[in-house]
Amino acid sequence: MKKKFAVIGYGGMGSWHVNHALKSDVLELCGIWDIDIKKRDLAKSRGIYAYGSLEELLNDKSVELITIAIPNDVHLEVVLACLNAGKNVICEKPVALSSGDLEKMIECANKNGKIFTVHQNRRWDVDYLAIQGLADSGEIGKPIRIESRIHGSRGIPSDWRGTKAQGGGMILDWGIHLIDQLMLVYKDEVIDTINCTVTNITNKEVDDGFYLTITFKSGAVAFVEVGTYNFIPLPRFYMKAENGTAIIEDWQKKTKVAKCKHWHESEVIPVQTAAGLTKTMAPRDSITMDEYEVDIPKSDVHDFYRNIVKAIDGESTQIVTHDQMRLDMKIMEYAFKSAELNQTVKFEY
Ligand code: NAD
């Protein structure tokens, strides 16, 4: 049977949830609540019930699940209110602004015996799934370095995302997705150090981009870069592994893989450049290297909601776990610390 659910916050992401959750076949929308009357009127004009207050929504016994899609600084109070009202809760990312706040949420969920998770929808992005699949398959060996980049050129949005008090900035906005993805690819690795540099080109108050290096005890590296001032974007993913290299140029593009067949070459034809020649940097040919493309994986983001409904019914465990939420939050905190100190910091967790 479908679960009755409601959405708090009917802005950009709230309306996405209304549209997409319904397509998951497991939810029935009871209505939305937004503090802004214009948003409530907009919902009504679309035939959606708008609650007159948060209390009215929380007192609606038929609602089992609430998705919270409001600015980051108000997640804590609304998450706690919903859990204490006996609702299961999905909160938008970044779930909290500190590990301390996250612990309060988890404690409250446990106390009330409710499902509480965060919407890490980018686990269903096909570019990430392709890299994860390639790493898991071992086809080109263990990843040594994965670079994950999102480059735009429109600066940071001029809404609440541009203010520190409301939890703005690109580490919290985009970093959380990219960190979450890479920590799943490197799921067996243990973090050693974190180094992060932030940029403030279009916004002085919060980071409008950053460079984050996560070094694991094994020596493997996860590199995350977000830029909002990149008029020519670099590729979405670049992965160096023990036996090959993979690249994904853009969100929906196929993965290009170059797999080494034989390490040693008997004959190398030197490359002539304008001012010299090089054997070291001479490209390989098909005798020692295979080049191919990997098909785009199948993905359905509605599986996120399908999982939560099963978790509520006790038929499955939640995909985005509390421990994963804790780790992602800690990494962001260490990234801020490294940027502030302008040095690499030892990761303790
Ligand atoms: P938005 O500004 O478009 O919408 C936020 C809405 O929340 C507004 O309509 C506002 O009136 C309402 N609101 C503010 N405080 C409220 C409160 N206390 N109670 C009820 N309503 C309140 O913002 P957005 O882009 O929709 O972002 C909302 C959340 O979703 C943020 O946490 C953001 O990080 C997240 N988000 C996630 C993704 C994703 O892909 N997972 C994408 C975009 C945004």
Coordinates of C-alpha atoms and ligand atoms in Angstrom, one line a residue:
M1 CA 0.0 0.0 0.0
K2 CA 1.2 3.5 -0.8
K3 CA 2.6 5.6 2.1
K4 CA 1.0 9.0 2.7
F5 CA 3.6 11.7 2.7
A6 CA 4.0 15.5 2.8
V7 CA 6.7 17.9 1.8
I8 CA 7.9 20.9 3.8
G9 CA 9.3 23.7 1.7
Y10 CA 7.7 24.1 -1.7
G11 CA 10.7 25.9 -3.4
G12 CA 12.9 24.4 -6.1
M13 CA 13.6 21.1 -4.5
G14 CA 10.3 20.8 -2.7
S15 CA 8.4 20.9 -6.0
W16 CA 10.9 18.4 -7.4
H17 CA 10.0 16.0 -4.5
V18 CA 6.3 16.4 -5.1
N19 CA 6.7 15.5 -8.8
H20 CA 9.3 12.8 -8.5
A21 CA 8.1 11.1 -5.3
L22 CA 4.7 10.5 -6.9
K23 CA 6.4 8.8 -9.9
S24 CA 8.0 6.3 -7.5
D25 CA 4.6 4.4 -7.2
V26 CA 4.9 4.0 -3.5
L27 CA 3.7 7.4 -2.2
E28 CA 0.5 9.4 -2.0
L29 CA 0.8 13.1 -1.5
C30 CA -1.2 14.6 1.4
G31 CA 0.0 18.1 0.9
I32 CA 2.8 20.7 1.4
W33 CA 3.7 23.2 4.0
D34 CA 5.7 26.3 3.3
I35 CA 6.2 29.4 5.5
D36 CA 5.7 31.6 2.4
I37 CA 2.1 32.1 1.5
K38 CA 3.0 32.7 -2.2
K39 CA 4.4 29.1 -2.3
R40 CA 1.3 27.8 -0.6
D41 CA -0.9 29.6 -3.1
L42 CA 1.3 28.3 -6.0
A43 CA 0.7 24.7 -4.7
K44 CA -3.0 25.3 -4.4
S45 CA -3.1 26.6 -8.0
R46 CA -1.6 23.3 -9.0
G47 CA -4.2 21.3 -7.2
I48 CA -2.0 20.4 -4.2
Y49 CA -3.3 20.7 -0.7
A50 CA -1.4 23.4 1.3
Y51 CA -1.5 23.0 5.1
G52 CA -2.3 26.2 7.0
S53 CA 0.5 25.7 9.5
L54 CA 3.3 23.3 10.5
E55 CA 1.1 22.1 13.4
E56 CA -1.7 21.3 11.1
L57 CA 0.6 19.1 9.1
L58 CA 2.2 17.5 12.2
N59 CA -1.3 16.7 13.6
D60 CA -2.4 15.0 10.4
K61 CA -2.3 11.4 11.6
S62 CA -2.5 10.0 8.0
V63 CA 0.9 11.4 7.1
E64 CA 3.6 8.8 7.8
L65 CA 6.6 10.3 5.9
I66 CA 7.7 13.9 5.6
T67 CA 10.4 15.2 3.2
I68 CA 12.0 18.5 4.3
A69 CA 13.3 20.8 1.6
I70 CA 14.0 24.1 3.2
P71 CA 17.2 26.2 3.6
N72 CA 20.0 24.4 5.4
D73 CA 20.0 26.5 8.6
V74 CA 16.4 25.5 9.5
H75 CA 16.8 21.8 9.0
L76 CA 17.5 21.0 12.6
E77 CA 14.4 22.6 14.2
V78 CA 12.0 21.2 11.6
V79 CA 13.6 17.7 11.5
L80 CA 13.2 17.5 15.3
A81 CA 9.6 18.7 15.2
C82 CA 8.7 16.1 12.6
L83 CA 10.4 13.2 14.4
N84 CA 8.9 14.2 17.7
A85 CA 5.5 14.3 16.1
G86 CA 6.0 10.6 15.2
K87 CA 6.8 11.1 11.5
N88 CA 9.4 9.3 9.4
V89 CA 11.7 12.0 7.9
I90 CA 13.8 12.5 4.8
C91 CA 15.8 15.7 5.1
E92 CA 17.4 17.4 2.2
K93 CA 21.2 17.6 2.0
P94 CA 23.3 18.8 3.7
V95 CA 21.4 17.2 6.5
A96 CA 22.9 19.5 9.1
L97 CA 25.5 22.3 9.6
S98 CA 27.5 20.4 12.1
S99 CA 28.1 16.9 13.5
G100 CA 26.6 18.1 16.8
D101 CA 23.3 19.0 15.1
L102 CA 23.3 15.7 13.2
E103 CA 23.7 13.7 16.4
K104 CA 20.7 15.6 17.9
M105 CA 18.7 14.5 14.9
I106 CA 19.8 10.8 15.0
E107 CA 19.2 10.7 18.8
C108 CA 15.7 12.1 18.3
A109 CA 15.0 9.6 15.5
N110 CA 16.1 6.7 17.7
K111 CA 14.2 7.9 20.7
N112 CA 11.0 8.1 18.6
G113 CA 11.7 4.8 16.7
K114 CA 11.4 6.5 13.3
I115 CA 13.3 6.3 10.0
F116 CA 15.5 9.3 9.4
T117 CA 17.6 9.8 6.4
V118 CA 19.0 12.3 4.0
H119 CA 18.2 12.7 0.3
Q120 CA 21.5 11.7 -1.4
N121 CA 19.8 11.5 -4.8
R122 CA 23.1 11.9 -6.7
R123 CA 23.9 8.3 -5.8
W124 CA 21.6 7.6 -8.8
D125 CA 23.5 9.8 -11.2
V126 CA 24.7 7.7 -14.1
D127 CA 28.2 9.3 -14.3
Y128 CA 28.9 8.3 -10.7
L129 CA 27.3 4.8 -11.1
A130 CA 29.6 4.2 -14.1
I131 CA 32.8 5.1 -12.1
Q132 CA 31.6 3.1 -9.1
G133 CA 30.8 0.1 -11.3
L134 CA 34.2 0.3 -13.0
A135 CA 36.0 0.6 -9.6
D136 CA 34.0 -2.3 -8.1
S137 CA 34.5 -4.6 -11.1
G138 CA 38.3 -4.3 -10.8
E139 CA 38.5 -4.3 -14.6
I140 CA 41.3 -1.8 -14.6
G141 CA 42.5 -2.5 -11.1
K142 CA 42.2 -0.6 -7.9
P143 CA 41.7 3.1 -8.2
I144 CA 44.7 5.1 -7.2
R145 CA 43.2 8.6 -7.8
I146 CA 39.7 9.7 -8.6
E147 CA 39.0 13.3 -9.6
S148 CA 35.4 14.4 -9.4
R149 CA 34.5 17.8 -10.7
I150 CA 31.5 20.0 -11.2
H151 CA 32.2 23.2 -13.1
G152 CA 29.7 25.9 -13.8
S153 CA 30.1 29.5 -14.8
R154 CA 27.1 31.3 -13.2
G155 CA 28.6 32.1 -9.8
I156 CA 26.9 31.1 -6.6
P157 CA 23.0 31.6 -6.6
S158 CA 22.0 34.9 -5.2
D159 CA 19.5 33.3 -2.7
W160 CA 20.2 31.8 0.7
R161 CA 23.0 29.8 -0.7
G162 CA 25.1 32.9 -0.8
T163 CA 24.9 33.5 3.0
K164 CA 26.9 31.9 5.7
A165 CA 24.2 32.1 8.3
Q166 CA 21.9 30.0 6.2
G167 CA 24.4 27.3 5.4
G168 CA 25.4 28.5 2.0
G169 CA 28.5 27.8 0.0
M170 CA 29.6 25.1 -2.4
I171 CA 31.1 22.7 0.1
L172 CA 27.7 22.3 1.8
D173 CA 25.8 22.5 -1.5
W174 CA 27.7 20.4 -4.0
G175 CA 30.5 19.1 -1.9
I176 CA 28.2 16.9 0.1
H177 CA 27.1 15.0 -3.0
L178 CA 30.5 14.5 -4.4
I179 CA 32.1 13.5 -1.1
D180 CA 29.2 11.0 -0.5
Q181 CA 29.7 9.5 -3.9
L182 CA 33.5 9.1 -3.6
M183 CA 33.3 7.6 -0.1
L184 CA 31.1 4.9 -1.5
V185 CA 33.6 4.1 -4.3
Y186 CA 36.4 4.1 -1.7
K187 CA 34.3 2.3 0.9
D188 CA 37.1 0.0 2.1
E189 CA 39.6 2.8 2.5
V190 CA 40.5 4.7 5.8
I191 CA 41.0 8.4 5.6
D192 CA 44.4 9.7 6.6
T193 CA 44.4 13.5 5.8
I194 CA 42.3 16.2 4.4
N195 CA 43.4 19.3 2.5
C196 CA 41.0 21.9 1.2
T197 CA 41.3 25.3 -0.4
V198 CA 38.2 27.5 -1.0
T199 CA 37.6 30.2 -3.6
N200 CA 35.7 33.4 -3.1
I201 CA 35.7 34.9 -6.6
T202 CA 32.0 35.8 -6.8
N203 CA 31.1 35.7 -3.2
K204 CA 33.2 36.8 -0.2
E205 CA 31.0 35.4 2.5
V206 CA 30.9 31.7 1.5
D207 CA 33.0 29.5 -0.7
D208 CA 31.9 29.7 -4.4
G209 CA 34.2 26.8 -5.1
F210 CA 36.8 24.6 -3.6
Y211 CA 39.6 22.0 -4.1
L212 CA 39.4 19.1 -1.7
T213 CA 42.0 16.3 -1.4
I214 CA 41.2 13.3 0.7
T215 CA 44.2 11.0 1.2
F216 CA 43.7 7.5 2.4
K217 CA 46.1 5.5 4.5
S218 CA 46.7 3.2 1.5
G219 CA 48.0 6.2 -0.5
A220 CA 44.9 6.4 -2.7
V221 CA 43.5 9.8 -3.3
A222 CA 40.0 11.2 -3.8
F223 CA 40.0 14.7 -5.2
V224 CA 36.9 16.9 -5.4
E225 CA 36.6 20.2 -7.1
V226 CA 33.6 22.5 -7.5
G227 CA 33.8 25.7 -9.4
T228 CA 31.2 28.3 -10.3
Y229 CA 33.5 30.4 -12.3
N230 CA 34.7 27.9 -14.9
F231 CA 33.6 29.0 -18.4
I232 CA 35.3 25.9 -19.9
P233 CA 34.6 22.9 -17.6
L234 CA 37.0 20.1 -17.0
P235 CA 35.7 16.5 -17.3
R236 CA 33.2 15.3 -14.7
F237 CA 35.3 12.2 -13.6
Y238 CA 38.9 11.2 -14.2
M239 CA 40.1 7.9 -12.6
K240 CA 43.6 6.5 -12.5
A241 CA 43.7 2.9 -11.5
E242 CA 46.5 0.3 -11.3
N243 CA 45.9 -1.0 -14.8
G244 CA 44.3 1.8 -16.7
T245 CA 42.5 5.2 -16.9
A246 CA 38.9 6.2 -17.2
I247 CA 37.3 9.5 -18.1
I248 CA 33.8 10.8 -18.2
E249 CA 33.6 14.1 -20.0
D250 CA 30.1 15.1 -18.9
W251 CA 27.0 14.0 -16.8
Q252 CA 25.4 11.9 -19.5
K253 CA 28.4 10.8 -21.5
K254 CA 29.8 7.3 -21.8
T255 CA 32.9 6.3 -19.9
K256 CA 36.0 6.1 -22.0
V257 CA 38.5 3.5 -20.7
A258 CA 42.1 2.9 -21.6
K259 CA 43.3 -0.5 -20.3
C260 CA 46.9 -1.5 -20.3
K261 CA 47.5 -4.9 -21.8
H262 CA 51.3 -5.1 -21.5
W263 CA 53.4 -2.8 -19.4
H264 CA 56.7 -3.1 -21.3
E265 CA 57.1 -2.2 -24.9
S266 CA 59.9 -3.4 -27.1
E267 CA 59.5 -0.6 -29.6
V268 CA 58.5 3.0 -28.7
I269 CA 58.3 5.6 -31.5
P270 CA 59.4 8.9 -30.0
V271 CA 57.1 11.8 -30.3
Q272 CA 58.6 14.9 -32.1
T273 CA 57.4 18.1 -30.5
A274 CA 58.2 21.7 -31.6
A275 CA 61.4 21.8 -29.7
G276 CA 62.4 18.2 -29.0
L277 CA 61.4 14.6 -28.8
T278 CA 60.2 12.3 -26.0
K279 CA 59.9 8.5 -25.7
T280 CA 58.5 8.7 -22.1
M281 CA 55.4 10.5 -23.2
A282 CA 54.9 8.7 -26.5
P283 CA 51.3 7.4 -26.8
R284 CA 50.6 3.7 -26.7
D285 CA 49.1 1.7 -29.6
S286 CA 46.6 -1.1 -29.7
I287 CA 49.3 -3.7 -29.1
T288 CA 49.8 -2.7 -25.5
M289 CA 46.5 -0.9 -24.7
D290 CA 42.8 -1.4 -25.3
E291 CA 40.5 1.6 -25.7
Y292 CA 36.8 1.3 -25.3
E293 CA 33.6 2.9 -24.1
V294 CA 31.4 1.6 -21.3
D295 CA 27.6 1.9 -21.7
I296 CA 25.7 4.3 -19.5
P297 CA 24.3 2.4 -16.5
K298 CA 20.6 2.1 -15.9
S299 CA 19.4 4.2 -13.0
D300 CA 16.0 5.2 -11.4
V301 CA 16.2 7.8 -8.7
H302 CA 12.7 6.8 -7.5
D303 CA 14.5 3.7 -6.0
F304 CA 15.4 6.1 -3.1
Y305 CA 11.8 6.5 -2.1
R306 CA 11.1 2.8 -2.8
N307 CA 13.8 2.0 -0.3
I308 CA 12.6 4.3 2.4
V309 CA 9.1 2.9 2.2
K310 CA 10.5 -0.6 2.6
A311 CA 12.6 0.6 5.5
I312 CA 9.5 2.1 7.2
D313 CA 7.8 -1.3 6.8
G314 CA 10.9 -3.1 8.2
E315 CA 11.5 -4.9 5.0
S316 CA 14.8 -3.3 4.2
T317 CA 17.5 -1.1 5.8
Q318 CA 17.8 2.5 4.7
I319 CA 20.2 3.0 1.8
V320 CA 21.7 6.2 3.2
T321 CA 22.7 5.2 6.7
H322 CA 23.4 7.2 9.8
D323 CA 27.0 6.3 9.8
Q324 CA 27.4 7.4 6.2
M325 CA 25.7 10.7 7.1
R326 CA 28.2 11.1 10.0
L327 CA 31.2 10.4 7.9
D328 CA 30.2 12.9 5.1
M329 CA 29.5 15.6 7.8
K330 CA 32.9 15.0 9.4
I331 CA 34.7 15.3 6.1
M332 CA 33.0 18.6 5.4
E333 CA 34.0 19.9 8.8
Y334 CA 37.6 18.8 8.3
A335 CA 37.5 20.5 4.9
F336 CA 36.4 23.8 6.5
K337 CA 39.1 23.4 9.2
S338 CA 41.8 22.8 6.6
A339 CA 40.7 25.8 4.5
E340 CA 40.7 28.0 7.6
L341 CA 44.1 26.9 8.8
N342 CA 45.5 26.8 5.3
Q343 CA 47.1 23.4 5.9
T344 CA 46.6 19.7 5.6
V345 CA 44.8 18.2 8.6
K346 CA 45.0 14.7 10.1
F347 CA 41.5 13.1 9.9
E348 CA 40.3 11.7 13.2
Y349 CA 37.0 10.0 13.4
Ligands
NAD1 P1 14.4 27.2 -2.2 O1 14.9 28.5 -1.7 O2 14.1 27.1 -3.7 O3 13.1 26.7 -1.4 C1 13.1 26.7 0.0 C2 11.7 26.8 0.4 O4 11.6 26.6 1.8 C3 11.1 28.2 0.2 O5 9.8 28.1 -0.5 C4 10.9 28.8 1.6 O6 9.7 29.7 1.6 C5 10.7 27.5 2.4 N1 11.0 27.7 3.8 C6 12.0 28.3 4.4 N2 12.0 28.1 5.7 C7 11.0 27.3 6.0 C8 10.4 26.8 7.2 N3 11.0 27.0 8.4 N4 9.3 26.0 7.1 C9 8.7 25.8 5.9 N5 9.2 26.3 4.7 C10 10.3 27.1 4.8 O7 15.5 26.2 -1.8 P2 15.8 24.8 -2.5 O8 16.7 24.9 -3.7 O9 14.5 24.1 -2.8 O10 16.6 24.0 -1.4 C11 16.0 23.5 -0.2 C12 16.8 22.3 0.3 O11 17.0 21.4 -0.7 C13 18.2 22.7 0.8 O12 18.6 22.0 1.9 C14 19.1 22.4 -0.5 O13 20.4 22.1 -0.1 C15 18.4 21.1 -0.9 N6 18.6 20.8 -2.4 C16 18.9 19.6 -2.7 C17 19.1 19.2 -4.0 C18 19.4 17.8 -4.4 O14 19.7 17.5 -5.5 N7 19.3 16.9 -3.4 C19 19.0 20.2 -5.0 C20 18.6 21.5 -4.7 C21 18.4 21.8 -3.3

